[in-house]
XYZ file of C-alpha atoms in Angstrom:
478
model
C 0.025 0.005 0.044
C 1.354 3.494 -0.806
C 2.214 5.782 1.953
C 2.061 9.649 2.050
C 4.696 10.030 4.488
C 8.083 11.689 3.870
C 10.525 8.874 2.571
C 13.045 7.910 5.127
C 15.614 5.163 5.082
C 15.801 2.990 8.178
C 19.207 1.415 9.063
C 19.289 -1.916 10.949
C 21.896 -4.133 12.382
C 24.163 -5.235 9.459
C 24.324 -8.614 7.814
C 28.079 -9.483 7.644
C 29.645 -6.973 5.105
C 26.094 -5.956 3.891
C 24.038 -3.041 5.237
C 20.486 -3.666 6.076
C 18.214 -0.693 5.070
C 14.526 -0.236 4.681
C 12.270 2.330 3.008
C 8.474 2.616 2.330
C 8.974 2.782 -1.313
C 7.819 -0.817 -2.355
C 4.953 0.480 -4.451
C 1.526 -1.194 -4.359
C 2.145 -3.790 -1.757
C -0.598 -5.375 0.444
C -0.505 -7.593 3.562
C -4.198 -8.812 2.896
C -3.791 -10.667 -0.448
C -5.726 -13.727 1.111
C -8.828 -11.488 1.110
C -9.240 -12.694 -2.638
C -10.686 -15.794 -1.000
C -13.450 -13.688 0.725
C -14.030 -11.877 -2.647
C -14.711 -15.353 -4.208
C -17.036 -16.356 -1.347
C -19.135 -13.198 -2.019
C -19.126 -13.800 -5.831
C -20.714 -17.247 -5.081
C -23.300 -16.261 -2.380
C -23.915 -12.446 -2.799
C -24.100 -11.976 0.994
C -22.966 -8.396 0.938
C -24.999 -7.630 -1.991
C -28.169 -8.726 -0.140
C -27.086 -7.022 2.992
C -26.545 -3.714 1.226
C -30.220 -3.736 0.386
C -30.832 -3.153 4.176
C -29.848 0.474 3.682
C -31.823 3.329 2.054
C -29.528 5.799 0.184
C -30.944 9.280 0.046
C -27.836 10.812 -1.452
C -27.864 12.609 -4.866
C -26.750 9.707 -7.260
C -24.782 12.433 -9.441
C -22.509 13.124 -6.437
C -21.990 9.606 -5.161
C -18.541 8.095 -5.706
C -18.959 5.246 -3.352
C -22.102 3.212 -3.384
C -23.741 1.704 -0.363
C -22.653 -1.674 -1.658
C -19.087 -0.514 -1.901
C -19.166 0.977 1.544
C -20.594 -2.188 2.905
C -17.900 -4.371 1.296
C -15.096 -2.113 2.424
C -16.354 -2.101 6.022
C -17.130 -5.956 6.248
C -13.929 -7.057 4.422
C -12.025 -4.684 6.735
C -13.532 -6.577 9.788
C -12.717 -9.879 8.342
C -9.087 -8.704 7.783
C -8.633 -7.442 11.364
C -9.372 -3.775 11.022
C -11.917 -3.056 13.651
C -11.794 0.727 13.702
C -13.030 3.284 11.210
C -9.678 5.239 11.666
C -7.899 2.244 9.928
C -9.630 3.194 6.656
C -7.912 6.419 6.390
C -4.970 4.418 5.410
C -6.722 1.488 4.054
C -8.428 3.640 1.351
C -5.082 3.693 -0.465
C -4.822 -0.122 -0.703
C -5.506 -1.344 -4.375
C -6.044 -4.897 -3.214
C -9.002 -3.799 -0.914
C -10.299 -1.815 -3.772
C -10.336 -4.875 -5.874
C -12.256 -6.740 -3.204
C -14.763 -3.931 -2.914
C -15.211 -3.983 -6.809
C -13.858 -0.574 -7.720
C -13.516 -0.216 -11.480
C -10.131 1.661 -11.032
C -8.400 0.140 -8.009
C -5.737 2.763 -8.287
C -8.117 5.726 -7.637
C -6.853 7.860 -10.538
C -10.342 8.336 -11.774
C -11.511 10.236 -8.686
C -13.267 13.586 -9.555
C -11.425 15.685 -6.989
C -7.660 16.229 -7.294
C -7.147 15.697 -3.575
C -8.774 12.237 -3.689
C -6.691 10.876 -6.572
C -4.879 7.852 -5.708
C -7.360 6.974 -2.921
C -9.740 4.492 -4.485
C -11.815 3.738 -1.373
C -13.815 5.856 1.240
C -12.347 7.355 4.441
C -13.718 7.009 7.952
C -16.034 10.126 7.510
C -17.784 8.533 4.674
C -17.956 4.988 6.092
C -19.420 6.194 9.408
C -22.694 7.144 7.609
C -23.499 3.424 7.511
C -23.600 3.457 11.350
C -24.482 6.971 12.470
C -27.220 8.114 10.097
C -30.432 8.593 12.254
C -33.519 6.675 11.208
C -35.501 9.803 10.112
C -32.885 11.001 7.631
C -33.923 11.817 3.967
C -32.616 13.493 0.937
C -32.931 16.964 2.846
C -30.495 15.877 5.652
C -27.350 17.893 5.519
C -24.622 15.179 5.945
C -25.710 11.581 6.805
C -28.340 10.149 4.332
C -27.839 6.418 4.335
C -30.445 4.969 6.611
C -30.118 1.403 7.993
C -33.195 -0.850 8.273
C -32.162 -2.793 11.309
C -35.325 -5.125 11.276
C -34.453 -6.059 7.709
C -30.789 -6.883 8.781
C -32.144 -9.471 11.233
C -34.148 -11.062 8.439
C -31.027 -11.039 6.280
C -29.226 -13.435 8.803
C -31.970 -15.947 8.257
C -31.892 -15.608 4.462
C -28.039 -16.077 4.567
C -28.463 -19.269 6.511
C -30.998 -20.598 3.957
C -28.851 -19.694 1.095
C -26.057 -22.047 2.213
C -28.276 -25.120 1.999
C -28.879 -26.719 -1.396
C -31.646 -29.036 0.042
C -33.569 -28.590 3.183
C -32.368 -30.623 6.187
C -34.685 -32.961 8.055
C -33.891 -31.464 11.457
C -32.302 -28.310 12.664
C -31.474 -27.075 16.371
C -31.809 -23.377 17.198
C -29.648 -22.342 20.109
C -30.682 -19.324 21.969
C -28.361 -17.585 24.511
C -27.251 -14.180 25.882
C -23.806 -12.874 26.707
C -22.249 -9.683 28.172
C -20.802 -6.897 26.126
C -18.827 -4.865 28.495
C -19.121 -1.071 28.149
C -16.492 1.419 29.182
C -18.077 4.657 28.206
C -21.489 6.288 28.984
C -23.543 4.828 26.202
C -27.321 4.739 26.497
C -28.614 1.273 27.692
C -25.517 0.959 30.087
C -26.382 -0.782 33.288
C -24.440 -2.841 35.891
C -25.101 -6.673 35.632
C -24.682 -8.600 38.971
C -23.849 -11.883 37.246
C -21.312 -10.567 34.956
C -20.105 -7.994 37.517
C -19.528 -5.156 35.063
C -21.350 -2.511 33.081
C -22.529 -4.024 29.855
C -25.128 -4.617 27.100
C -26.925 -7.995 27.125
C -27.051 -9.074 23.477
C -29.408 -11.957 22.406
C -28.025 -14.454 19.976
C -29.673 -17.277 18.196
C -27.590 -19.801 16.113
C -28.215 -22.839 14.055
C -25.029 -24.605 14.433
C -22.257 -22.239 13.233
C -24.764 -19.987 11.455
C -26.089 -16.797 13.313
C -29.868 -16.203 12.868
C -30.154 -13.273 15.355
C -27.847 -10.779 16.934
C -29.851 -8.264 18.918
C -28.383 -5.686 21.172
C -30.259 -5.130 24.414
C -29.686 -3.120 27.608
C -28.629 -5.261 30.638
C -31.320 -4.303 33.115
C -33.715 -6.938 31.667
C -34.534 -10.645 32.234
C -32.280 -12.822 30.134
C -35.156 -14.134 28.103
C -36.699 -10.706 27.252
C -37.610 -10.619 23.602
C -36.575 -14.087 22.869
C -40.091 -15.292 22.058
C -40.561 -12.643 19.401
C -37.282 -13.390 17.851
C -37.846 -17.199 17.986
C -41.291 -16.713 16.385
C -40.051 -14.586 13.704
C -37.218 -16.933 12.752
C -39.314 -20.088 12.799
C -41.839 -18.571 10.552
C -39.282 -17.354 8.201
C -37.560 -20.800 8.084
C -40.914 -22.639 7.536
C -41.877 -20.478 4.650
C -38.890 -21.943 2.802
C -38.636 -25.435 4.607
C -42.283 -26.228 5.705
C -41.455 -29.690 6.688
C -38.246 -29.205 8.582
C -38.285 -30.399 12.329
C -37.115 -27.568 14.589
C -35.786 -27.910 18.135
C -35.141 -24.965 20.231
C -32.399 -25.205 22.950
C -31.250 -23.008 25.763
C -30.014 -22.690 29.292
C -32.203 -22.137 32.282
C -32.265 -18.407 31.807
C -34.686 -19.066 28.862
C -37.045 -21.634 30.659
C -40.069 -19.493 30.706
C -43.616 -20.789 30.346
C -44.530 -18.369 27.568
C -41.655 -19.789 25.419
C -42.378 -23.377 26.226
C -46.111 -22.980 25.548
C -45.564 -21.248 22.274
C -43.244 -24.171 21.098
C -45.914 -26.755 22.235
C -48.575 -24.859 20.322
C -46.544 -24.337 17.064
C -44.905 -27.834 16.725
C -41.447 -26.727 17.704
C -39.627 -29.006 20.086
C -37.575 -27.636 22.923
C -34.685 -28.632 25.395
C -34.037 -26.168 28.134
C -32.113 -26.137 31.429
C -34.311 -26.024 34.428
C -33.373 -23.986 37.557
C -32.803 -26.181 40.656
C -35.104 -25.921 43.613
C -35.897 -27.996 46.771
C -38.669 -30.007 45.178
C -36.584 -31.097 42.267
C -33.685 -32.047 44.675
C -36.064 -34.135 46.702
C -37.319 -35.951 43.594
C -33.719 -36.822 42.576
C -32.628 -37.608 46.100
C -32.368 -41.415 45.546
C -30.223 -40.972 42.436
C -28.017 -38.423 44.147
C -27.374 -40.929 46.893
C -26.581 -43.662 44.270
C -24.029 -41.262 42.515
C -22.395 -40.461 45.906
C -21.931 -44.115 46.705
C -20.471 -44.854 43.274
C -18.020 -41.971 43.688
C -16.969 -43.119 47.158
C -16.438 -46.638 45.685
C -14.452 -45.606 42.638
C -13.008 -42.215 43.388
C -14.264 -41.120 40.018
C -17.155 -38.709 38.871
C -20.342 -40.627 38.642
C -23.688 -39.842 37.125
C -27.173 -41.327 37.508
C -30.131 -40.064 35.441
C -33.809 -40.120 36.240
C -36.776 -39.405 33.895
C -40.005 -37.983 35.352
C -42.872 -35.449 34.840
C -43.020 -32.233 36.646
C -45.105 -29.068 37.167
C -44.208 -25.881 38.985
C -46.703 -24.787 41.593
C -47.669 -21.666 39.815
C -45.637 -20.663 36.749
C -46.276 -23.560 34.409
C -49.535 -24.233 32.587
C -49.006 -27.984 32.273
C -46.853 -31.044 33.320
C -43.739 -31.544 31.287
C -41.074 -34.180 30.904
C -37.986 -33.364 33.027
C -34.503 -35.164 33.099
C -32.506 -35.043 36.131
C -28.846 -35.619 36.216
C -27.510 -36.817 39.589
C -23.835 -36.282 39.553
C -21.262 -36.493 42.236
C -17.714 -34.964 41.848
C -14.834 -34.494 44.161
C -16.298 -31.172 45.276
C -19.651 -32.683 46.023
C -23.102 -33.125 44.579
C -23.800 -31.477 41.191
C -27.504 -32.016 40.220
C -28.829 -30.556 36.870
C -32.193 -30.641 35.311
C -33.499 -30.368 31.881
C -37.117 -29.749 30.615
C -38.051 -31.059 27.156
C -40.836 -31.905 24.689
C -38.856 -34.712 23.137
C -40.134 -38.049 24.022
C -38.348 -40.838 25.972
C -38.816 -43.174 22.973
C -36.734 -40.749 20.794
C -34.143 -39.952 23.432
C -33.456 -41.650 26.611
C -32.484 -39.674 29.621
C -28.662 -40.003 29.322
C -28.725 -39.199 25.639
C -31.070 -36.250 25.967
C -28.783 -34.628 28.602
C -25.368 -35.515 27.206
C -25.996 -35.078 23.547
C -29.131 -33.007 22.922
C -28.786 -30.526 25.784
C -24.913 -30.321 26.261
C -24.471 -29.799 22.589
C -25.527 -26.208 23.107
C -21.901 -25.482 24.552
C -20.796 -25.064 20.865
C -22.886 -22.007 20.512
C -20.993 -20.303 23.382
C -17.762 -20.888 21.345
C -19.289 -19.311 18.233
C -20.294 -16.077 20.434
C -16.932 -15.844 21.747
C -15.407 -16.292 18.302
C -17.538 -13.340 16.856
C -16.961 -11.136 19.887
C -13.110 -11.591 20.209
C -12.091 -12.105 16.559
C -14.692 -10.078 14.561
C -15.049 -7.316 17.084
C -18.747 -7.798 17.914
C -17.975 -6.128 21.252
C -16.753 -2.793 19.636
C -19.975 -1.064 20.665
C -18.476 2.341 21.533
C -20.815 4.563 19.604
C -22.913 7.184 21.361
C -26.319 5.693 20.412
C -27.634 2.155 20.877
C -28.845 2.105 17.422
C -25.502 2.746 15.960
C -23.993 -0.015 18.172
C -26.706 -2.411 16.916
C -25.551 -1.712 13.410
C -22.030 -2.412 14.402
C -23.238 -5.697 15.875
C -24.818 -6.537 12.631
C -21.690 -5.611 10.537
C -19.579 -7.951 12.693
C -22.262 -10.671 12.280
C -22.070 -10.353 8.491
C -18.288 -10.572 8.642
C -18.783 -13.799 10.638
C -21.123 -15.252 8.066
C -18.518 -14.479 5.325
C -15.772 -16.099 7.311
C -17.992 -19.159 8.106
C -18.727 -19.558 4.460
C -15.094 -19.606 3.689
C -14.489 -22.150 6.318
C -17.488 -24.298 5.245
C -17.038 -24.183 1.483
C -13.498 -23.296 0.723
C -11.601 -24.972 3.529
C -13.860 -27.994 4.217
C -11.285 -30.664 3.220
C -8.174 -28.806 4.280
C -6.206 -28.691 7.602
C -7.737 -25.289 8.152
C -11.408 -26.580 8.223
C -11.628 -26.575 12.148
C -9.574 -23.319 12.535
C -11.085 -20.231 14.218
C -11.559 -16.977 12.547
C -8.352 -15.441 13.852
C -6.307 -18.443 12.784
C -7.804 -18.219 9.323
C -6.964 -14.492 9.269
C -3.390 -14.640 10.393
C -2.374 -17.795 8.518
C -4.478 -17.598 5.266
C -5.607 -13.971 4.809
C -2.553 -12.164 5.736
C -0.386 -12.738 2.770
C 2.234 -10.260 1.445
C 1.803 -9.483 -2.237
C 2.694 -6.922 -4.917
C -0.261 -5.541 -6.714
C 0.203 -4.481 -10.388
C -2.687 -2.709 -12.238
C -2.721 -2.483 -15.901
C -5.459 -1.581 -18.485
C -6.318 -5.279 -18.881
C -5.322 -6.916 -15.760
C -4.826 -6.747 -11.910
C -1.929 -8.937 -11.176
C -1.406 -10.010 -7.515
C 2.081 -11.433 -6.992
C 1.886 -13.470 -3.726
C 4.724 -14.250 -1.530
C 6.715 -17.238 -2.754
C 7.558 -18.270 0.724
C 3.908 -18.418 1.812
C 3.743 -21.700 3.898
C 0.043 -22.439 3.129
C 0.189 -21.977 -0.603
C -1.290 -25.497 -1.080
C -4.249 -24.748 1.210
C -4.854 -21.438 -0.468
C -4.950 -23.293 -3.919
C -7.286 -25.911 -2.681
C -9.603 -23.278 -1.296
C -9.607 -21.340 -4.649
C -10.482 -24.594 -6.470
C -13.167 -25.525 -4.060
C -14.852 -22.028 -4.231
C -14.589 -21.877 -8.080
C -16.157 -25.438 -8.308
C -19.151 -24.261 -6.256
C -21.950 -22.992 -8.403
C -22.859 -19.248 -7.798
C -26.243 -18.875 -6.019
C -28.675 -16.713 -7.629
C -29.258 -13.343 -5.816
C -33.069 -13.683 -4.849
C -34.940 -10.743 -3.720
C -34.159 -9.742 -0.092
C -36.810 -9.882 2.560
C -38.745 -6.886 3.502
C -38.826 -5.540 6.970
């Protein structure tokens, strides 16, 4: 990437009789050449093209140099490549490789209308921030920010992106619902202290199907963990069933989501569920015999022991009916560790042990996906002044995760990088040094000859090219 700073020569410790010097004069050099793989994913699925439809652009078309689609691509590709801050783009706007990813016809930026912008093919931070900071009521008469995000439509996009990645409907899917803390260090609206997490935070709601995010909803932390979950589950289930009317759906979550309204809705709408059930004295008494058995087994062997019990249960006031409950009587070195799960799945389909250890405990994978998005794709970078802007940032991070997940699932599936997390994919496969040469007829990216994962890169390119492009269907309205 070109630099505008005054050229200097840097002298380093010599190598024998040779001087070792460095200058920022390498021409068009990028450190992100692996981003071409992400561009190929976008060419096959059109995720960013669909997501860009979630914005309404009130700008004068005759004055626009960076379309909404180009801005979305620049921002999301930047997140995938590790650039979390808008400030980064005041330098990245010079990068011809990123301009290629974005789809700029002239990746050198020499066709810009203003002289001061020539050589800068991409948008700077003050243009990009319009995606996040434009108020919902902006229109063509607004002075500066005129790109309005439709947040509800973004949530529908996540479901569309999930459906796009399946050539045939699965027979059964499991939806995991969970909440997590998003620590806040400023004075943003919606900031409250949460006793469980012991910090000031937001409490975003997530819904995943396997590794695919279906909902990423920012919420204040002074609410019940399950607040709003029923509305989001209803919306997602209805959306999925419009496309896959016969798919079996199972909803899964921890005890924080075990609410009668959610359970009753699932029962009335043919959705199975598996939820953790908070412990109480009645449940402990019911499991008393099994707890004693587990204790005796531990004392005899010195190893953790588990005994399961299958029974029906109804709370005294909050539940509208009896339901199947599975109790796990476990004894560890630190003592008894009872756990309970309530479910609509029958004992004929899943015995107590299988239900708990496979169906319920499988939800732990979702927690890993949330951490991956927060820590590696900057979902916790919610430092804007308004909750709406922070919600849009969360959505942009989620789109970046969808793009990386598609690369992992379709490009890297049969390679050593298939189980890698997003930061490993970024540092080992996307961060490739390359020289970019732009001519009238070609953009030539000369990759580093010493790149250690050249074979993995080649296999990913071949896999993505072999995958047929998905038609860009009309986006959902919202």
